[in-house]
XYZ file of C-alpha atoms in Angstrom:
508
model
C 9.935 -12.448 10.326
C 8.360 -9.078 9.582
C 6.512 -7.261 12.343
C 3.277 -5.275 12.016
C 3.229 -1.501 11.890
C 3.757 -0.316 15.487
C 0.568 1.761 15.344
C -1.412 -0.492 13.020
C -5.052 -1.209 13.560
C -5.642 -4.728 12.294
C -8.986 -4.822 10.559
C -11.095 -7.951 10.756
C -10.733 -9.812 7.482
C -13.901 -10.889 5.753
C -15.387 -13.921 7.409
C -15.117 -16.925 5.084
C -18.182 -17.577 3.035
C -18.109 -21.330 2.549
C -18.488 -24.555 4.491
C -15.623 -26.049 6.466
C -13.124 -28.445 4.970
C -15.097 -31.429 6.268
C -18.014 -30.596 3.977
C -17.537 -31.985 0.450
C -17.692 -29.463 -2.357
C -19.821 -30.409 -5.373
C -18.015 -30.852 -8.697
C -19.963 -27.910 -10.100
C -21.495 -25.205 -7.910
C -25.279 -25.030 -7.719
C -27.211 -21.847 -7.109
C -30.579 -21.043 -5.620
C -32.248 -17.681 -5.555
C -30.867 -14.261 -6.363
C -27.186 -13.603 -5.693
C -26.879 -11.558 -2.525
C -24.327 -11.493 0.284
C -26.908 -13.150 2.525
C -27.203 -16.060 0.095
C -23.543 -16.993 0.590
C -23.144 -19.947 2.985
C -21.707 -18.992 6.352
C -18.215 -20.079 7.367
C -16.924 -20.499 10.880
C -14.971 -17.529 12.234
C -11.225 -17.572 11.636
C -8.257 -15.636 12.920
C -7.522 -12.365 11.103
C -3.952 -13.595 10.690
C -4.938 -16.884 9.053
C -3.711 -16.640 5.461
C -6.229 -16.146 2.719
C -6.001 -18.513 -0.201
C -6.111 -15.553 -2.582
C -5.911 -11.788 -2.121
C -6.783 -9.566 -5.063
C -5.293 -6.092 -5.421
C -7.479 -3.822 -7.518
C -11.137 -4.371 -8.425
C -11.558 -3.664 -12.105
C -13.487 -5.946 -14.464
C -10.781 -8.625 -14.460
C -10.419 -9.074 -10.705
C -14.184 -8.625 -10.387
C -14.537 -11.587 -12.759
C -12.108 -13.550 -10.604
C -14.048 -12.698 -7.449
C -17.361 -13.669 -9.043
C -16.083 -17.061 -10.195
C -14.344 -17.669 -6.849
C -17.511 -16.873 -4.886
C -19.154 -20.337 -5.146
C -15.886 -22.187 -4.496
C -16.552 -22.435 -0.786
C -13.230 -24.054 0.088
C -11.308 -20.922 -1.033
C -10.881 -17.931 1.269
C -10.558 -14.760 -0.783
C -10.522 -11.000 -0.329
C -10.165 -8.225 -2.908
C -9.033 -4.669 -2.156
C -9.410 -1.378 -4.035
C -8.699 2.182 -2.917
C -11.757 3.582 -4.703
C -14.994 3.910 -2.695
C -16.968 1.892 -5.275
C -16.678 0.228 -8.661
C -16.675 2.501 -11.694
C -15.496 1.548 -15.176
C -13.974 4.371 -17.246
C -16.539 6.949 -16.039
C -14.998 9.692 -18.171
C -15.819 7.784 -21.362
C -19.398 6.696 -20.690
C -20.589 8.924 -23.516
C -24.265 8.537 -24.396
C -24.747 5.834 -26.986
C -21.220 4.387 -26.919
C -21.104 0.601 -26.874
C -18.697 -2.165 -25.955
C -16.634 -3.601 -28.771
C -17.303 -7.132 -27.570
C -20.651 -8.979 -27.368
C -22.612 -9.098 -24.113
C -21.517 -12.741 -23.673
C -18.109 -11.288 -22.785
C -19.417 -10.490 -19.318
C -17.599 -11.391 -16.114
C -18.421 -15.102 -16.038
C -20.449 -16.505 -18.954
C -17.628 -17.891 -21.110
C -16.427 -19.946 -18.125
C -19.746 -20.644 -16.385
C -22.969 -19.654 -18.154
C -24.927 -21.050 -15.171
C -23.370 -18.528 -12.796
C -25.695 -16.105 -10.977
C -23.367 -13.273 -11.972
C -24.094 -13.296 -15.722
C -25.269 -10.208 -17.550
C -28.536 -11.972 -18.408
C -29.156 -12.688 -14.726
C -28.499 -9.017 -14.007
C -31.204 -8.118 -16.536
C -33.539 -10.646 -14.931
C -33.124 -9.092 -11.503
C -33.670 -5.645 -12.996
C -36.795 -6.936 -14.785
C -35.311 -5.930 -18.126
C -34.996 -9.277 -19.902
C -37.917 -8.720 -22.253
C -36.868 -5.190 -23.265
C -33.356 -6.519 -23.928
C -34.814 -9.419 -25.921
C -36.764 -7.089 -28.184
C -33.904 -4.580 -28.446
C -31.836 -7.306 -30.184
C -28.585 -5.847 -28.922
C -25.447 -7.947 -29.247
C -23.161 -5.065 -28.225
C -24.472 -3.329 -25.122
C -23.878 0.261 -24.133
C -20.851 1.028 -21.989
C -23.011 2.624 -19.314
C -25.013 -0.601 -19.092
C -21.856 -2.689 -18.700
C -20.731 -0.329 -15.944
C -24.096 -0.692 -14.177
C -23.914 -4.493 -14.489
C -20.425 -4.614 -12.963
C -21.521 -2.347 -10.117
C -24.460 -4.683 -9.423
C -22.034 -7.587 -9.129
C -19.610 -5.575 -6.988
C -22.363 -4.521 -4.585
C -23.362 -8.132 -3.938
C -20.057 -9.966 -3.611
C -19.020 -10.200 0.062
C -15.283 -10.634 -0.588
C -14.786 -7.124 -2.005
C -13.312 -4.335 0.113
C -13.445 -0.868 -1.376
C -11.775 2.141 0.280
C -8.820 -0.129 1.051
C -5.546 1.140 -0.398
C -2.843 -1.531 -0.639
C 0.472 0.069 0.269
C 3.026 -2.740 0.154
C 3.409 -6.454 -0.464
C 6.138 -8.685 0.983
C 6.893 -12.388 1.112
C 6.977 -13.727 4.675
C 9.123 -16.854 4.658
C 8.160 -17.912 8.187
C 4.449 -17.852 7.393
C 4.883 -19.049 3.783
C 2.501 -16.280 2.805
C 2.434 -12.782 1.369
C 1.966 -9.848 3.718
C -0.411 -7.264 2.323
C -0.326 -3.905 4.127
C -3.256 -1.619 3.448
C -4.811 1.628 4.604
C -8.534 1.855 5.145
C -9.861 5.168 3.815
C -12.791 7.212 5.058
C -15.491 8.803 2.898
C -13.151 11.706 2.066
C -10.332 9.400 0.981
C -8.285 10.116 4.108
C -6.494 7.412 6.089
C -8.728 5.941 8.762
C -6.912 2.805 9.907
C -4.006 0.551 8.986
C -4.303 -3.167 8.501
C -2.504 -6.255 7.318
C -3.686 -9.399 5.606
C -1.813 -12.592 4.828
C -2.399 -14.536 1.649
C -0.881 -17.629 0.087
C -1.465 -16.198 -3.385
C -2.058 -12.771 -4.946
C -3.913 -11.529 -8.028
C -2.796 -8.155 -9.355
C -5.588 -6.342 -11.149
C -4.534 -2.748 -10.685
C -5.398 -1.912 -14.280
C -3.860 0.611 -16.620
C -3.271 4.341 -16.327
C -3.830 7.108 -18.929
C -0.796 7.727 -21.099
C 0.261 11.320 -21.792
C 2.999 11.727 -24.435
C 6.176 13.374 -23.176
C 5.735 16.394 -25.460
C 2.395 17.218 -23.831
C 3.066 16.393 -20.178
C 3.987 19.987 -19.172
C 0.744 21.253 -20.728
C -1.414 18.551 -19.148
C -0.014 19.407 -15.721
C -0.901 23.123 -16.044
C -4.577 24.068 -15.585
C -4.793 27.315 -17.594
C -5.659 25.736 -20.961
C -7.593 22.446 -21.007
C -5.244 19.681 -22.107
C -6.933 16.576 -20.753
C -6.792 12.849 -21.338
C -9.863 11.231 -22.852
C -10.213 9.208 -19.638
C -11.476 12.449 -18.023
C -13.470 13.667 -21.013
C -16.974 13.811 -19.515
C -15.772 15.666 -16.414
C -14.399 18.439 -18.681
C -16.891 18.263 -21.546
C -18.656 21.577 -20.887
C -15.358 23.424 -20.524
C -14.115 21.887 -23.765
C -17.250 22.847 -25.663
C -16.781 26.443 -24.536
C -13.378 26.548 -26.276
C -13.270 28.200 -29.682
C -11.072 25.525 -31.271
C -10.587 21.935 -30.077
C -7.989 19.364 -31.136
C -8.357 15.628 -30.562
C -5.158 13.558 -30.734
C -5.419 9.792 -31.216
C -6.999 7.516 -33.811
C -8.407 4.716 -31.665
C -11.956 4.098 -30.538
C -11.802 6.664 -27.718
C -10.532 9.391 -30.043
C -13.284 8.615 -32.541
C -15.995 8.688 -29.881
C -14.774 11.979 -28.435
C -14.504 13.562 -31.885
C -18.012 12.403 -32.810
C -19.488 13.715 -29.569
C -17.813 17.121 -30.027
C -18.862 17.252 -33.669
C -22.499 16.603 -32.833
C -22.449 19.308 -30.168
C -20.952 22.080 -32.364
C -23.046 24.259 -34.700
C -22.867 23.541 -38.422
C -20.207 25.612 -40.172
C -18.575 26.584 -36.860
C -17.276 23.223 -35.690
C -13.636 24.405 -35.330
C -12.345 20.850 -34.785
C -9.050 19.131 -35.616
C -8.525 15.380 -35.331
C -4.897 14.232 -35.553
C -3.443 10.722 -35.538
C -0.056 9.032 -35.893
C -1.553 6.047 -37.720
C -1.525 6.218 -41.535
C -5.339 6.177 -41.612
C -8.435 6.419 -39.453
C -8.673 2.681 -39.835
C -11.419 0.238 -38.896
C -10.833 -2.399 -36.274
C -10.313 -5.913 -37.614
C -13.666 -7.530 -36.905
C -13.871 -10.435 -39.328
C -14.860 -13.784 -37.854
C -11.468 -15.386 -38.383
C -9.651 -12.199 -37.401
C -11.414 -12.303 -34.036
C -9.828 -15.683 -33.362
C -6.742 -13.755 -32.259
C -8.737 -13.206 -29.069
C -9.052 -16.890 -28.228
C -7.147 -19.006 -25.722
C -5.745 -20.945 -28.704
C -3.985 -17.863 -30.055
C -2.880 -16.812 -26.569
C -1.110 -20.155 -26.077
C 0.450 -19.906 -29.540
C 1.706 -16.365 -28.883
C 3.090 -17.270 -25.447
C 5.156 -20.098 -26.963
C 6.863 -17.798 -29.496
C 10.388 -16.499 -28.828
C 10.485 -13.130 -27.093
C 11.932 -11.208 -30.111
C 9.186 -12.599 -32.347
C 6.471 -11.555 -29.890
C 7.915 -8.049 -29.694
C 7.960 -7.795 -33.486
C 4.399 -9.080 -33.858
C 2.629 -6.792 -31.403
C 3.086 -3.432 -33.203
C 1.969 -4.986 -36.493
C -1.314 -6.117 -34.920
C -2.548 -2.658 -33.965
C -5.737 -2.891 -36.015
C -6.845 -5.879 -33.978
C -7.368 -3.693 -30.925
C -6.555 -0.048 -31.726
C -8.794 0.548 -34.723
C -12.260 2.110 -34.771
C -15.427 0.062 -35.026
C -17.298 0.323 -38.308
C -20.432 1.869 -36.777
C -18.474 4.760 -35.248
C -16.641 5.451 -38.503
C -19.964 5.410 -40.343
C -21.556 7.749 -37.788
C -18.700 10.256 -38.143
C -18.937 10.229 -41.922
C -22.747 10.548 -41.784
C -22.495 13.549 -39.469
C -19.900 15.248 -41.663
C -21.916 14.516 -44.791
C -25.139 15.857 -43.239
C -23.409 19.176 -42.666
C -22.696 19.546 -46.408
C -26.373 19.351 -47.417
C -26.902 23.119 -47.419
C -23.643 23.982 -49.121
C -20.139 24.249 -47.804
C -18.000 21.830 -45.844
C -17.851 21.505 -42.066
C -14.984 23.304 -40.356
C -13.425 20.031 -39.268
C -9.978 18.780 -40.262
C -9.108 15.082 -40.008
C -5.400 14.370 -40.578
C -3.772 10.964 -40.065
C -0.051 10.228 -40.359
C 0.914 13.156 -38.093
C 3.087 13.216 -34.993
C 3.257 15.926 -32.325
C 6.931 16.781 -31.973
C 6.669 19.413 -29.268
C 4.048 21.707 -27.784
C 3.965 24.978 -25.915
C 1.697 27.735 -24.687
C 0.778 30.854 -26.603
C -0.129 33.482 -24.051
C -2.427 32.180 -21.342
C -5.330 30.790 -23.357
C -3.898 28.832 -26.278
C -1.648 25.874 -27.067
C 0.672 25.563 -30.053
C 1.284 22.062 -31.384
C 4.375 21.458 -33.526
C 3.428 18.807 -36.065
C 5.379 16.604 -38.445
C 4.198 14.479 -41.364
C 6.975 11.899 -41.949
C 5.694 10.715 -45.333
C 5.634 14.259 -46.726
C 8.719 15.281 -44.785
C 6.831 18.440 -43.777
C 6.341 20.326 -40.541
C 3.665 22.738 -39.410
C 2.181 24.462 -36.371
C -1.377 24.336 -35.084
C -2.769 26.794 -32.558
C -5.722 25.518 -30.537
C -7.731 26.410 -27.428
C -8.155 22.897 -25.998
C -6.680 19.436 -26.483
C -8.132 16.002 -25.795
C -5.505 13.253 -25.623
C -6.937 9.941 -26.778
C -3.462 8.482 -26.473
C -4.276 5.225 -24.765
C -3.180 3.612 -21.544
C -0.138 1.921 -20.097
C 0.228 -0.801 -17.485
C -0.217 0.600 -13.979
C 2.859 1.384 -11.956
C 3.236 -1.744 -9.801
C 6.999 -1.384 -9.291
C 6.546 0.503 -6.025
C 3.875 -1.886 -4.784
C 5.988 -4.946 -5.587
C 9.364 -3.430 -4.689
C 9.920 -5.970 -1.924
C 9.308 -8.834 -4.360
C 11.647 -7.516 -7.033
C 14.622 -9.694 -5.952
C 12.463 -12.781 -6.552
C 11.185 -11.784 -10.008
C 12.511 -13.336 -13.205
C 12.692 -10.775 -16.026
C 13.086 -10.976 -19.784
C 15.679 -9.284 -21.996
C 13.707 -6.018 -21.886
C 13.528 -6.136 -18.064
C 9.828 -7.016 -18.086
C 8.454 -9.598 -15.651
C 8.173 -13.105 -17.069
C 4.648 -14.529 -16.922
C 3.856 -18.220 -17.361
C 0.923 -19.745 -19.237
C -1.246 -19.765 -16.105
C -0.897 -15.980 -15.608
C 1.716 -16.215 -12.839
C 4.819 -14.129 -12.423
C 7.853 -16.396 -12.596
C 9.369 -16.198 -9.114
C 12.339 -17.642 -7.307
C 11.531 -21.158 -6.014
C 11.915 -19.966 -2.416
C 8.594 -18.106 -2.845
C 6.043 -20.904 -2.652
C 3.050 -18.647 -3.323
C 1.921 -17.389 -6.721
C 1.393 -13.836 -7.981
C -1.144 -13.778 -10.809
C -1.371 -10.786 -13.137
C -4.388 -9.481 -15.015
C -3.914 -7.086 -17.932
C -0.200 -6.717 -17.303
C 1.020 -9.510 -19.601
C 0.675 -7.948 -23.042
C 4.291 -8.801 -23.855
C 3.809 -12.500 -23.052
C 0.141 -13.193 -23.863
C -0.539 -10.894 -26.819
C -3.363 -8.710 -28.085
C -6.045 -10.498 -26.072
C -4.573 -9.324 -22.768
C -6.886 -6.291 -22.283
C -9.865 -7.885 -24.078
C -12.980 -8.350 -21.934
C -13.827 -11.496 -23.884
C -10.939 -13.383 -22.241
C -11.730 -12.238 -18.689
C -13.762 -15.276 -17.633
C -11.357 -17.738 -19.267
C -8.367 -16.132 -17.550
C -10.144 -16.086 -14.179
C -11.057 -19.752 -14.572
C -7.446 -20.547 -15.485
C -6.251 -18.867 -12.298
C -8.805 -20.643 -10.117
C -8.010 -23.997 -11.711
C -4.395 -23.675 -10.571
C -5.554 -23.198 -6.985
C -7.403 -26.540 -6.847
C -6.416 -30.094 -7.724
C -9.386 -30.654 -9.988
C -10.744 -28.127 -12.459
C -13.134 -25.792 -10.723
C -14.175 -24.646 -14.184
C -13.518 -27.106 -17.024
C -12.212 -25.205 -20.031
C -12.459 -26.163 -23.715
C -9.494 -27.857 -25.352
C -10.050 -25.934 -28.590
C -11.466 -22.446 -29.181
C -10.535 -21.467 -32.775
C -10.965 -22.878 -36.272
C -7.596 -21.376 -37.170
C -4.535 -23.515 -36.515
C -1.822 -21.075 -35.472
C 1.613 -22.267 -36.570
C 2.923 -25.521 -38.017
C 3.950 -26.890 -34.654
C 1.001 -27.436 -32.282
C 0.870 -25.224 -29.223
C 0.989 -26.958 -25.844
C -2.512 -28.242 -25.029
C -4.298 -26.664 -22.077
C -4.071 -28.484 -18.752
C -7.664 -28.825 -17.468
C -6.549 -28.658 -13.846
C -3.953 -25.946 -14.359
C -0.208 -26.444 -14.067
C 1.021 -26.021 -10.491
C 4.339 -24.450 -9.786
C 6.752 -27.251 -8.885
C 7.464 -25.696 -5.504
C 3.874 -24.846 -4.602
C 1.372 -26.614 -2.407
C -1.997 -27.054 -4.074
C -5.170 -26.106 -2.275
C -7.064 -29.353 -2.395
C -10.779 -29.328 -2.926
C -12.514 -31.146 -0.117
């Protein structure tokens, strides 16, 4: 049996926020009044060492969705931890006017429980903004508004613990629970106290991290010339605009938004902008009605049932489903470029797709030289620039260190990636009776919908349904008009499929 840190300060875990097990839970939760921590029903005090039913690591939109849907399930004890002092969603990309690429119904809870108090519409109601939103006729809300909505939810859910950095996770056989060691941080981000929680199940929602191509890593690590990832764009915007020449690398939505913002801020005829992309075109995102059905649970089940080599072959070919640019942004870029031709001449802006950056280096102390290659032309060139914005996407967060102690129990595929079952659980050795759920780390097993906000509520409901004997949130048996494949995909299990070696948490 593992022992606590010798100098650990055990922090009091959140007091449970539901009735005891002798109080029956209703089949569907009912709500009264505005959602506040005070509105949550009180639970009797418990020991700090009593295992939680679910501990969440990371509080991004996906684990925030899970926490919101778990909140009314009073028989579940949950806690969610994040090292940040508060919720913030991609703050470096909250450019004025940028919108989500999914409708507002893809909030944290609506597609699983539209009666929840944590819906976006209820947020507007409590902000007295329902009528303005009604007349605005907005189906796709601004990113800043989505961020504000999520912060409103995060500030009112009692099970969330910010400024808590999870350091390690282990399986404790004697307790039949996971040990979660964390450090509580002060306002300056310095260690304040150590603590440990026990949980029967975990939900990993640590998110993704900005990806910097190998050729540009040495430049990004040196501060002399701004070479920054788009994730930090707004923090460096003024410094970038002061540069004589700016290059944006990446053809996705972030690259398009950054390029458009820089273009609008530069004087006509002196834009001095380059926009480079590996893709063969600055292509629109697939947004047809039937194309969007790739982001349904039906397609997710179909994709999961495919052989691993087929899944790996499919994913790169589907890039326009999630890496293209929305039509409005493409139109806005073209309109801005066209407007600058009205008085004669063309804007000093070069847009070149089909280009890769082979290597890069510094020229003196104030410039960067990019070595470019165009495979279709079999040509190479050099571009000297004063600043670079890398809109090169994100990769799954580094959880290997966090889960190092669980590695011997993990089942991996042929590419050494963790296997994930249909209910979002890592496939573990049967001796581990708890489950580790993953959120936005199962692209290789669940397909293009993995990072999509529109599947957040469905995935959270799927996870919660596996923790109870009856469905906490009944889910639809069909979600797409398209029939994917000739052989039907396995139908969804309304109560979730328990692991054979696990003990279900029975609803009272």
